[in-house]
Amino acid sequence: MSKLVIVESPAKAKTIKKYLGKGYEVVASMGHVRDLNPNRLSVDIKKKFAPKYEIIKGKEKLADELVKLAEKSDYVYLATDPDREGEAISWHLAYLLNLDLNDNNRVTFNEITQTGVTNGMNAPRKIDMDLVNAQQARRILDRLVGYKLSPFLSQKIRKGLSAGRVQSVAVRIIVDREEQIRAFVPEEYWSIDAKFIPKGERKAFPAAFYGDRKGKIKITSSEQAQQILDSIKDAQPVVEKVKHGTRKRQPAPPFITSTLQQEASRKLGFQSKRTMKVAQELYEGIDIKDMGAVGLITYMRTDSLRLSEDALNAAETFIRAKWGDKYVPAQHRHFKSRANAQDGHEAIRPTMIDLEPSKIKDSLTSDQYKLYKLIWERFIACQMAECIQKTTQADIAMNDYIFKASGYRVSFDGYTVLYVESKDTADDEKESELPPIETGTILRVKEMTPNQHFTQPPARYTEASLIKALEEYGIGRPSTYAATISTITSREYVKREGKTLIPTELGEVSTKLMEERFPKIVNVKFTAQMEQNLDTVEEGKSEWVQLLTDFYGDFDKTLKKAKEEMKGVKIELEEDKTDLICDKCGKPMVVKFGRYGKFIACSGYPDCKNIVKIVNKTGVPCPKCNGDVIVKKTKKGRVFYGCSNYPNCDFVSWYEPVNEKCPQCNAILFKKKGKKPKLFCQTEGCGFEKDATENNE
């Protein structure tokens, strides 16, 4: 007989088993065991929104095995993840296994280490029903919106559409940005950029036109720019004022879920779904050489910047040993979480500070190593001394006009010796180190160039900037960002173009319909308020059934009104039309959407059932048979390229072919994507390769 510990995943079970040792059986529930039936509403609205849970299809055998194990065990501990979802899974398991909800059988681990597991097992508690009810409220709320609104959208726009409480707001944010871009009217402005060389020096430094002694002057035309240039043509540039100063740069805080996703997108090119998958692996445990299964980071779904004193002390010791006393700040750095942070867990940090990424690289996959290195460096850097820069600002007079130059030099690198945070947009002002100049220094002009510019519209959202916006608006929670972005792209409300997110016609039309008919559902402030209301349920300050009652009354009336007023109305999408004519009945062919994706069908259905498969041609001839190379996908959605004459031709490649021949062997070249894209030849023994960006210059 033994004690049974139930966690969510086999990897987590393996790591925890190592720390608990004999006397414990550790098994995985594989996530939720019970849930709402996906094929029906499964919520009894008339009976206080009572959910109708059932064993998830395909998990019946697992559920039976868990029941048998529980019956044979002396005691059962529920050790699912330490958040709302994990609490709900434990509650469902307690129901399944007939456990007493008043028992102290719930344990949580902020980190999967010997200390973390021991501390968790030493502090069992009751299942937190406030957390469970907050999760139930969110689940039922999303089910009501999705299952009530989705059929309406499918009927009015396109079959198979879905609506979601958070996803619809995310799409609206992207659509609103696109509308701002379209409405933007660029304004012309000019700059005058100069390069000066101090007397007796050889190195030039840059400066930019500022204005005159009365203040800044905005140059709006080439005539105005030329007039200024003419007036200073023969003027002697002189340094009129120099200001020296010191600038201290502070390190970025440790990661929370949203900032981890943002930085992994900027620095590593990871999509948020990929980031969270890898982070989950690092948390649950990795087999490290000579160490066994080890949880490498703390829990990765958090919005708190709190750090334990043990971690801070360990970081100080490590920094002092590796870089010396001057890299250790006078006191530990503590960071303030945002106002509505739940503060349930620490910030994301490495569990063992002295476990440097380079030491365990051989035990990690490429993605695991990159993300662990990012988390480790960010945490260590946040506890290092500030970077100190000596700044110089100079005013340069030419007659009555002023040019300004600024620069800096690093007098102490501090935390930047290890890590510097990335930004969504590059800083327009590129500072460089200035040569030794003082007031009265005589300069000569090396260059004086007028440059035309136009004001730019707001940038389209990237995954990083969208997550940042959702967080700032208070939309969703750390665990929802990745799923939300994955949903809106997979359902084609939004498409990716490089790193940017652009609304499709479907996204824009559905958002417009939602704005007209269900303004609250796509209202940013309303959705943010709903998140706050869910938080009050978690805190035990409000009742979850009342929250649903308050929402549903107005929602149901709005839905009934929309159905009545739009009876018989069908919105046509331009992107669903094609130029093809059915070869069987002569009617236009249209794009349809089925369970396996897009296809082209006759608009005369059901009288005519002609169907044509959509083929995405690359425009490149097959190197084997001269047929069309087309884009294909594996069952898991991975893109590859093959010949349209398959199976008669077996050409296939993971790399995209391009319309360019190899200069060495005349074969077709292929494109290798990444931060530094390459064009290369696949012919055995050739080896030709070149930078793919050269083609875009």
PDB file of N, CA, C and O in Angstrom, residues 379-443:
ATOM      1  N   PHE A 379      16.774  36.642 -15.326  1.00  0.00           N
ATOM      2  CA  PHE A 379      16.711  36.646 -13.864  1.00  0.00           C
ATOM      3  C   PHE A 379      18.027  37.113 -13.250  1.00  0.00           C
ATOM      4  O   PHE A 379      18.031  37.969 -12.352  1.00  0.00           O
ATOM      5  N   ILE A 380      19.139  36.552 -13.701  1.00  0.00           N
ATOM      6  CA  ILE A 380      20.434  36.957 -13.143  1.00  0.00           C
ATOM      7  C   ILE A 380      20.659  38.452 -13.370  1.00  0.00           C
ATOM      8  O   ILE A 380      21.066  39.187 -12.468  1.00  0.00           O
ATOM      9  N   ALA A 381      20.356  38.930 -14.578  1.00  0.00           N
ATOM     10  CA  ALA A 381      20.570  40.349 -14.901  1.00  0.00           C
ATOM     11  C   ALA A 381      19.737  41.259 -14.021  1.00  0.00           C
ATOM     12  O   ALA A 381      20.176  42.357 -13.653  1.00  0.00           O
ATOM     13  N   CYS A 382      18.523  40.831 -13.664  1.00  0.00           N
ATOM     14  CA  CYS A 382      17.645  41.698 -12.861  1.00  0.00           C
ATOM     15  C   CYS A 382      18.191  41.921 -11.460  1.00  0.00           C
ATOM     16  O   CYS A 382      17.747  42.833 -10.755  1.00  0.00           O
ATOM     17  N   GLN A 383      19.171  41.120 -11.041  1.00  0.00           N
ATOM     18  CA  GLN A 383      19.780  41.288  -9.724  1.00  0.00           C
ATOM     19  C   GLN A 383      21.219  41.795  -9.802  1.00  0.00           C
ATOM     20  O   GLN A 383      21.976  41.697  -8.836  1.00  0.00           O
ATOM     21  N   MET A 384      21.581  42.344 -10.959  1.00  0.00           N
ATOM     22  CA  MET A 384      22.929  42.881 -11.136  1.00  0.00           C
ATOM     23  C   MET A 384      22.929  44.408 -11.039  1.00  0.00           C
ATOM     24  O   MET A 384      21.875  45.056 -11.107  1.00  0.00           O
ATOM     25  N   ALA A 385      24.103  44.968 -10.906  1.00  0.00           N
ATOM     26  CA  ALA A 385      24.259  46.424 -10.779  1.00  0.00           C
ATOM     27  C   ALA A 385      23.830  47.114 -12.070  1.00  0.00           C
ATOM     28  O   ALA A 385      23.863  46.537 -13.158  1.00  0.00           O
ATOM     29  N   GLU A 386      23.444  48.364 -11.933  1.00  0.00           N
ATOM     30  CA  GLU A 386      22.983  49.151 -13.081  1.00  0.00           C
ATOM     31  C   GLU A 386      24.138  49.458 -14.033  1.00  0.00           C
ATOM     32  O   GLU A 386      25.312  49.410 -13.655  1.00  0.00           O
ATOM     33  N   CYS A 387      23.773  49.750 -15.266  1.00  0.00           N
ATOM     34  CA  CYS A 387      24.746  50.175 -16.277  1.00  0.00           C
ATOM     35  C   CYS A 387      24.891  51.695 -16.181  1.00  0.00           C
ATOM     36  O   CYS A 387      23.890  52.418 -16.135  1.00  0.00           O
ATOM     37  N   ILE A 388      26.128  52.174 -16.135  1.00  0.00           N
ATOM     38  CA  ILE A 388      26.372  53.618 -16.001  1.00  0.00           C
ATOM     39  C   ILE A 388      26.973  54.150 -17.301  1.00  0.00           C
ATOM     40  O   ILE A 388      27.959  53.616 -17.808  1.00  0.00           O
ATOM     41  N   GLN A 389      26.342  55.175 -17.840  1.00  0.00           N
ATOM     42  CA  GLN A 389      26.781  55.776 -19.100  1.00  0.00           C
ATOM     43  C   GLN A 389      27.095  57.253 -18.882  1.00  0.00           C
ATOM     44  O   GLN A 389      26.339  57.958 -18.207  1.00  0.00           O
ATOM     45  N   LYS A 390      28.195  57.685 -19.438  1.00  0.00           N
ATOM     46  CA  LYS A 390      28.554  59.100 -19.433  1.00  0.00           C
ATOM     47  C   LYS A 390      27.989  59.729 -20.705  1.00  0.00           C
ATOM     48  O   LYS A 390      28.345  59.316 -21.812  1.00  0.00           O
ATOM     49  N   THR A 391      27.094  60.698 -20.534  1.00  0.00           N
ATOM     50  CA  THR A 391      26.416  61.290 -21.686  1.00  0.00           C
ATOM     51  C   THR A 391      26.988  62.669 -22.018  1.00  0.00           C
ATOM     52  O   THR A 391      27.483  63.380 -21.140  1.00  0.00           O
ATOM     53  N   THR A 392      26.898  62.998 -23.291  1.00  0.00           N
ATOM     54  CA  THR A 392      27.312  64.330 -23.759  1.00  0.00           C
ATOM     55  C   THR A 392      26.250  64.857 -24.716  1.00  0.00           C
ATOM     56  O   THR A 392      25.820  64.141 -25.624  1.00  0.00           O
ATOM     57  N   GLN A 393      25.819  66.089 -24.496  1.00  0.00           N
ATOM     58  CA  GLN A 393      24.893  66.765 -25.397  1.00  0.00           C
ATOM     59  C   GLN A 393      25.531  68.082 -25.812  1.00  0.00           C
ATOM     60  O   GLN A 393      26.024  68.827 -24.958  1.00  0.00           O
ATOM     61  N   ALA A 394      25.521  68.340 -27.105  1.00  0.00           N
ATOM     62  CA  ALA A 394      26.187  69.550 -27.605  1.00  0.00           C
ATOM     63  C   ALA A 394      25.265  70.324 -28.534  1.00  0.00           C
ATOM     64  O   ALA A 394      24.556  69.731 -29.351  1.00  0.00           O
ATOM     65  N   ASP A 395      25.259  71.664 -28.359  1.00  0.00           N
ATOM     66  CA  ASP A 395      24.582  72.569 -29.293  1.00  0.00           C
ATOM     67  C   ASP A 395      25.636  73.178 -30.206  1.00  0.00           C
ATOM     68  O   ASP A 395      26.635  73.734 -29.727  1.00  0.00           O
ATOM     69  N   ILE A 396      25.404  73.069 -31.504  1.00  0.00           N
ATOM     70  CA  ILE A 396      26.362  73.581 -32.494  1.00  0.00           C
ATOM     71  C   ILE A 396      25.692  74.712 -33.267  1.00  0.00           C
ATOM     72  O   ILE A 396      24.627  74.510 -33.870  1.00  0.00           O
ATOM     73  N   ALA A 397      26.281  75.879 -33.219  1.00  0.00           N
ATOM     74  CA  ALA A 397      25.688  77.056 -33.868  1.00  0.00           C
ATOM     75  C   ALA A 397      26.273  77.261 -35.255  1.00  0.00           C
ATOM     76  O   ALA A 397      27.484  77.129 -35.467  1.00  0.00           O
ATOM     77  N   MET A 398      25.377  77.555 -36.190  1.00  0.00           N
ATOM     78  CA  MET A 398      25.775  77.972 -37.531  1.00  0.00           C
ATOM     79  C   MET A 398      24.918  79.192 -37.863  1.00  0.00           C
ATOM     80  O   MET A 398      23.722  79.047 -38.165  1.00  0.00           O
ATOM     81  N   ASN A 399      25.505  80.358 -37.759  1.00  0.00           N
ATOM     82  CA  ASN A 399      24.751  81.615 -37.814  1.00  0.00           C
ATOM     83  C   ASN A 399      23.704  81.578 -36.702  1.00  0.00           C
ATOM     84  O   ASN A 399      24.035  81.327 -35.554  1.00  0.00           O
ATOM     85  N   ASP A 400      22.428  81.753 -37.049  1.00  0.00           N
ATOM     86  CA  ASP A 400      21.393  81.763 -36.007  1.00  0.00           C
ATOM     87  C   ASP A 400      20.749  80.393 -35.796  1.00  0.00           C
ATOM     88  O   ASP A 400      19.833  80.256 -34.982  1.00  0.00           O
ATOM     89  N   TYR A 401      21.222  79.398 -36.535  1.00  0.00           N
ATOM     90  CA  TYR A 401      20.613  78.074 -36.446  1.00  0.00           C
ATOM     91  C   TYR A 401      21.433  77.151 -35.525  1.00  0.00           C
ATOM     92  O   TYR A 401      22.644  77.305 -35.368  1.00  0.00           O
ATOM     93  N   ILE A 402      20.709  76.169 -34.950  1.00  0.00           N
ATOM     94  CA  ILE A 402      21.320  75.253 -33.984  1.00  0.00           C
ATOM     95  C   ILE A 402      21.175  73.805 -34.475  1.00  0.00           C
ATOM     96  O   ILE A 402      20.096  73.378 -34.884  1.00  0.00           O
ATOM     97  N   PHE A 403      22.289  73.069 -34.400  1.00  0.00           N
ATOM     98  CA  PHE A 403      22.276  71.627 -34.586  1.00  0.00           C
ATOM     99  C   PHE A 403      22.563  70.984 -33.231  1.00  0.00           C
ATOM    100  O   PHE A 403      23.288  71.547 -32.415  1.00  0.00           O
ATOM    101  N   LYS A 404      21.986  69.824 -33.001  1.00  0.00           N
ATOM    102  CA  LYS A 404      22.213  69.132 -31.727  1.00  0.00           C
ATOM    103  C   LYS A 404      22.852  67.771 -31.979  1.00  0.00           C
ATOM    104  O   LYS A 404      22.481  67.057 -32.920  1.00  0.00           O
ATOM    105  N   ALA A 405      23.806  67.452 -31.122  1.00  0.00           N
ATOM    106  CA  ALA A 405      24.467  66.143 -31.160  1.00  0.00           C
ATOM    107  C   ALA A 405      24.418  65.544 -29.763  1.00  0.00           C
ATOM    108  O   ALA A 405      24.517  66.266 -28.766  1.00  0.00           O
ATOM    109  N   SER A 406      24.226  64.264 -29.697  1.00  0.00           N
ATOM    110  CA  SER A 406      24.233  63.592 -28.393  1.00  0.00           C
ATOM    111  C   SER A 406      24.919  62.247 -28.525  1.00  0.00           C
ATOM    112  O   SER A 406      24.878  61.611 -29.582  1.00  0.00           O
ATOM    113  N   GLY A 407      25.520  61.835 -27.466  1.00  0.00           N
ATOM    114  CA  GLY A 407      26.214  60.555 -27.477  1.00  0.00           C
ATOM    115  C   GLY A 407      26.526  60.101 -26.071  1.00  0.00           C
ATOM    116  O   GLY A 407      26.259  60.809 -25.089  1.00  0.00           O
ATOM    117  N   TYR A 408      27.049  58.916 -25.960  1.00  0.00           N
ATOM    118  CA  TYR A 408      27.412  58.405 -24.639  1.00  0.00           C
ATOM    119  C   TYR A 408      28.530  57.388 -24.777  1.00  0.00           C
ATOM    120  O   TYR A 408      28.791  56.858 -25.857  1.00  0.00           O
ATOM    121  N   ARG A 409      29.153  57.150 -23.667  1.00  0.00           N
ATOM    122  CA  ARG A 409      30.093  56.036 -23.569  1.00  0.00           C
ATOM    123  C   ARG A 409      29.804  55.305 -22.269  1.00  0.00           C
ATOM    124  O   ARG A 409      29.393  55.915 -21.274  1.00  0.00           O
ATOM    125  N   VAL A 410      29.987  54.013 -22.293  1.00  0.00           N
ATOM    126  CA  VAL A 410      29.696  53.198 -21.110  1.00  0.00           C
ATOM    127  C   VAL A 410      30.890  53.258 -20.164  1.00  0.00           C
ATOM    128  O   VAL A 410      32.003  52.873 -20.526  1.00  0.00           O
ATOM    129  N   SER A 411      30.638  53.755 -18.962  1.00  0.00           N
ATOM    130  CA  SER A 411      31.718  53.783 -17.969  1.00  0.00           C
ATOM    131  C   SER A 411      31.699  52.527 -17.092  1.00  0.00           C
ATOM    132  O   SER A 411      32.712  52.157 -16.505  1.00  0.00           O
ATOM    133  N   PHE A 412      30.513  51.888 -16.987  1.00  0.00           N
ATOM    134  CA  PHE A 412      30.415  50.609 -16.277  1.00  0.00           C
ATOM    135  C   PHE A 412      29.263  49.818 -16.890  1.00  0.00           C
ATOM    136  O   PHE A 412      28.127  50.267 -16.907  1.00  0.00           O
ATOM    137  N   ASP A 413      29.568  48.629 -17.403  1.00  0.00           N
ATOM    138  CA  ASP A 413      28.555  47.877 -18.141  1.00  0.00           C
ATOM    139  C   ASP A 413      27.469  47.267 -17.270  1.00  0.00           C
ATOM    140  O   ASP A 413      26.339  47.080 -17.697  1.00  0.00           O
ATOM    141  N   GLY A 414      27.796  46.919 -16.027  1.00  0.00           N
ATOM    142  CA  GLY A 414      26.780  46.366 -15.131  1.00  0.00           C
ATOM    143  C   GLY A 414      26.072  45.170 -15.726  1.00  0.00           C
ATOM    144  O   GLY A 414      26.686  44.290 -16.338  1.00  0.00           O
ATOM    145  N   TYR A 415      24.740  45.153 -15.588  1.00  0.00           N
ATOM    146  CA  TYR A 415      23.942  44.001 -16.037  1.00  0.00           C
ATOM    147  C   TYR A 415      24.036  43.748 -17.544  1.00  0.00           C
ATOM    148  O   TYR A 415      23.793  42.633 -18.014  1.00  0.00           O
ATOM    149  N   THR A 416      24.412  44.783 -18.327  1.00  0.00           N
ATOM    150  CA  THR A 416      24.451  44.608 -19.793  1.00  0.00           C
ATOM    151  C   THR A 416      25.573  43.674 -20.227  1.00  0.00           C
ATOM    152  O   THR A 416      25.619  43.273 -21.385  1.00  0.00           O
ATOM    153  N   VAL A 417      26.477  43.332 -19.323  1.00  0.00           N
ATOM    154  CA  VAL A 417      27.502  42.344 -19.647  1.00  0.00           C
ATOM    155  C   VAL A 417      26.851  40.993 -19.948  1.00  0.00           C
ATOM    156  O   VAL A 417      27.425  40.141 -20.630  1.00  0.00           O
ATOM    157  N   LEU A 418      25.598  40.819 -19.459  1.00  0.00           N
ATOM    158  CA  LEU A 418      24.904  39.546 -19.614  1.00  0.00           C
ATOM    159  C   LEU A 418      23.678  39.640 -20.507  1.00  0.00           C
ATOM    160  O   LEU A 418      23.447  38.775 -21.370  1.00  0.00           O
ATOM    161  N   TYR A 419      22.878  40.704 -20.351  1.00  0.00           N
ATOM    162  CA  TYR A 419      21.556  40.703 -20.992  1.00  0.00           C
ATOM    163  C   TYR A 419      21.040  42.119 -21.190  1.00  0.00           C
ATOM    164  O   TYR A 419      21.179  42.970 -20.312  1.00  0.00           O
ATOM    165  N   VAL A 420      20.407  42.354 -22.372  1.00  0.00           N
ATOM    166  CA  VAL A 420      19.728  43.620 -22.648  1.00  0.00           C
ATOM    167  C   VAL A 420      18.366  43.296 -23.235  1.00  0.00           C
ATOM    168  O   VAL A 420      18.252  42.483 -24.159  1.00  0.00           O
ATOM    169  N   GLU A 421      17.318  43.904 -22.710  1.00  0.00           N
ATOM    170  CA  GLU A 421      15.957  43.648 -23.168  1.00  0.00           C
ATOM    171  C   GLU A 421      15.756  44.164 -24.591  1.00  0.00           C
ATOM    172  O   GLU A 421      16.271  45.217 -24.965  1.00  0.00           O
ATOM    173  N   SER A 422      14.995  43.408 -25.386  1.00  0.00           N
ATOM    174  CA  SER A 422      14.661  43.834 -26.746  1.00  0.00           C
ATOM    175  C   SER A 422      13.445  44.745 -26.715  1.00  0.00           C
ATOM    176  O   SER A 422      12.674  44.754 -25.761  1.00  0.00           O
ATOM    177  N   LYS A 423      13.258  45.499 -27.791  1.00  0.00           N
ATOM    178  CA  LYS A 423      12.114  46.403 -27.919  1.00  0.00           C
ATOM    179  C   LYS A 423      11.341  46.059 -29.183  1.00  0.00           C
ATOM    180  O   LYS A 423      11.876  45.500 -30.131  1.00  0.00           O
ATOM    181  N   ASP A 424      10.049  46.426 -29.196  1.00  0.00           N
ATOM    182  CA  ASP A 424       9.222  46.181 -30.386  1.00  0.00           C
ATOM    183  C   ASP A 424       9.652  47.048 -31.555  1.00  0.00           C
ATOM    184  O   ASP A 424       9.590  46.654 -32.703  1.00  0.00           O
ATOM    185  N   THR A 425      10.078  48.291 -31.257  1.00  0.00           N
ATOM    186  CA  THR A 425      10.528  49.204 -32.311  1.00  0.00           C
ATOM    187  C   THR A 425      11.898  49.727 -31.965  1.00  0.00           C
ATOM    188  O   THR A 425      12.218  49.967 -30.797  1.00  0.00           O
ATOM    189  N   ALA A 426      12.714  49.916 -32.976  1.00  0.00           N
ATOM    190  CA  ALA A 426      14.063  50.439 -32.758  1.00  0.00           C
ATOM    191  C   ALA A 426      13.992  51.908 -32.373  1.00  0.00           C
ATOM    192  O   ALA A 426      13.119  52.648 -32.815  1.00  0.00           O
ATOM    193  N   ASP A 427      14.913  52.343 -31.547  1.00  0.00           N
ATOM    194  CA  ASP A 427      14.970  53.744 -31.154  1.00  0.00           C
ATOM    195  C   ASP A 427      15.415  54.569 -32.351  1.00  0.00           C
ATOM    196  O   ASP A 427      16.412  54.281 -33.001  1.00  0.00           O
ATOM    197  N   ASP A 428      14.635  55.596 -32.648  1.00  0.00           N
ATOM    198  CA  ASP A 428      14.958  56.429 -33.816  1.00  0.00           C
ATOM    199  C   ASP A 428      16.285  57.147 -33.644  1.00  0.00           C
ATOM    200  O   ASP A 428      17.012  57.413 -34.600  1.00  0.00           O
ATOM    201  N   GLU A 429      16.583  57.499 -32.401  1.00  0.00           N
ATOM    202  CA  GLU A 429      17.802  58.273 -32.156  1.00  0.00           C
ATOM    203  C   GLU A 429      18.950  57.315 -31.889  1.00  0.00           C
ATOM    204  O   GLU A 429      19.026  56.676 -30.851  1.00  0.00           O
ATOM    205  N   LYS A 430      19.842  57.189 -32.842  1.00  0.00           N
ATOM    206  CA  LYS A 430      20.973  56.297 -32.692  1.00  0.00           C
ATOM    207  C   LYS A 430      22.167  57.106 -32.187  1.00  0.00           C
ATOM    208  O   LYS A 430      22.780  57.855 -32.929  1.00  0.00           O
ATOM    209  N   GLU A 431      22.449  56.929 -30.921  1.00  0.00           N
ATOM    210  CA  GLU A 431      23.534  57.687 -30.323  1.00  0.00           C
ATOM    211  C   GLU A 431      24.864  56.993 -30.568  1.00  0.00           C
ATOM    212  O   GLU A 431      24.944  55.768 -30.638  1.00  0.00           O
ATOM    213  N   SER A 432      25.900  57.773 -30.693  1.00  0.00           N
ATOM    214  CA  SER A 432      27.252  57.230 -30.820  1.00  0.00           C
ATOM    215  C   SER A 432      28.156  58.035 -29.899  1.00  0.00           C
ATOM    216  O   SER A 432      27.791  59.099 -29.415  1.00  0.00           O
ATOM    217  N   GLU A 433      29.329  57.524 -29.662  1.00  0.00           N
ATOM    218  CA  GLU A 433      30.252  58.236 -28.779  1.00  0.00           C
ATOM    219  C   GLU A 433      30.784  59.491 -29.482  1.00  0.00           C
ATOM    220  O   GLU A 433      31.196  59.448 -30.641  1.00  0.00           O
ATOM    221  N   LEU A 434      30.735  60.620 -28.783  1.00  0.00           N
ATOM    222  CA  LEU A 434      31.216  61.877 -29.351  1.00  0.00           C
ATOM    223  C   LEU A 434      32.708  62.052 -29.059  1.00  0.00           C
ATOM    224  O   LEU A 434      33.197  61.622 -28.011  1.00  0.00           O
ATOM    225  N   PRO A 435      33.430  62.713 -29.960  1.00  0.00           N
ATOM    226  CA  PRO A 435      34.851  63.002 -29.692  1.00  0.00           C
ATOM    227  C   PRO A 435      34.954  64.067 -28.594  1.00  0.00           C
ATOM    228  O   PRO A 435      33.945  64.709 -28.251  1.00  0.00           O
ATOM    229  N   PRO A 436      36.133  64.292 -28.049  1.00  0.00           N
ATOM    230  CA  PRO A 436      36.288  65.327 -27.016  1.00  0.00           C
ATOM    231  C   PRO A 436      35.982  66.716 -27.585  1.00  0.00           C
ATOM    232  O   PRO A 436      36.681  67.189 -28.483  1.00  0.00           O
ATOM    233  N   ILE A 437      34.889  67.318 -27.135  1.00  0.00           N
ATOM    234  CA  ILE A 437      34.542  68.680 -27.565  1.00  0.00           C
ATOM    235  C   ILE A 437      34.122  69.493 -26.345  1.00  0.00           C
ATOM    236  O   ILE A 437      33.574  68.955 -25.381  1.00  0.00           O
ATOM    237  N   GLU A 438      34.390  70.775 -26.407  1.00  0.00           N
ATOM    238  CA  GLU A 438      34.006  71.692 -25.339  1.00  0.00           C
ATOM    239  C   GLU A 438      33.409  72.946 -25.965  1.00  0.00           C
ATOM    240  O   GLU A 438      33.483  73.147 -27.184  1.00  0.00           O
ATOM    241  N   THR A 439      32.841  73.779 -25.136  1.00  0.00           N
ATOM    242  CA  THR A 439      32.298  75.051 -25.614  1.00  0.00           C
ATOM    243  C   THR A 439      33.393  75.849 -26.328  1.00  0.00           C
ATOM    244  O   THR A 439      34.506  75.993 -25.810  1.00  0.00           O
ATOM    245  N   GLY A 440      33.079  76.321 -27.527  1.00  0.00           N
ATOM    246  CA  GLY A 440      34.039  77.094 -28.314  1.00  0.00           C
ATOM    247  C   GLY A 440      34.829  76.284 -29.312  1.00  0.00           C
ATOM    248  O   GLY A 440      35.578  76.845 -30.129  1.00  0.00           O
ATOM    249  N   THR A 441      34.678  74.946 -29.279  1.00  0.00           N
ATOM    250  CA  THR A 441      35.404  74.102 -30.240  1.00  0.00           C
ATOM    251  C   THR A 441      34.975  74.441 -31.668  1.00  0.00           C
ATOM    252  O   THR A 441      33.781  74.495 -31.976  1.00  0.00           O
ATOM    253  N   ILE A 442      35.965  74.689 -32.525  1.00  0.00           N
ATOM    254  CA  ILE A 442      35.701  74.997 -33.933  1.00  0.00           C
ATOM    255  C   ILE A 442      35.538  73.688 -34.706  1.00  0.00           C
ATOM    256  O   ILE A 442      36.337  72.751 -34.549  1.00  0.00           O
ATOM    257  N   LEU A 443      34.514  73.632 -35.538  1.00  0.00           N
ATOM    258  CA  LEU A 443      34.238  72.426 -36.311  1.00  0.00           C
ATOM    259  C   LEU A 443      34.263  72.744 -37.800  1.00  0.00           C
ATOM    260  O   LEU A 443      34.167  73.907 -38.200  1.00  0.00           O
TER     261      LEU A 443
END
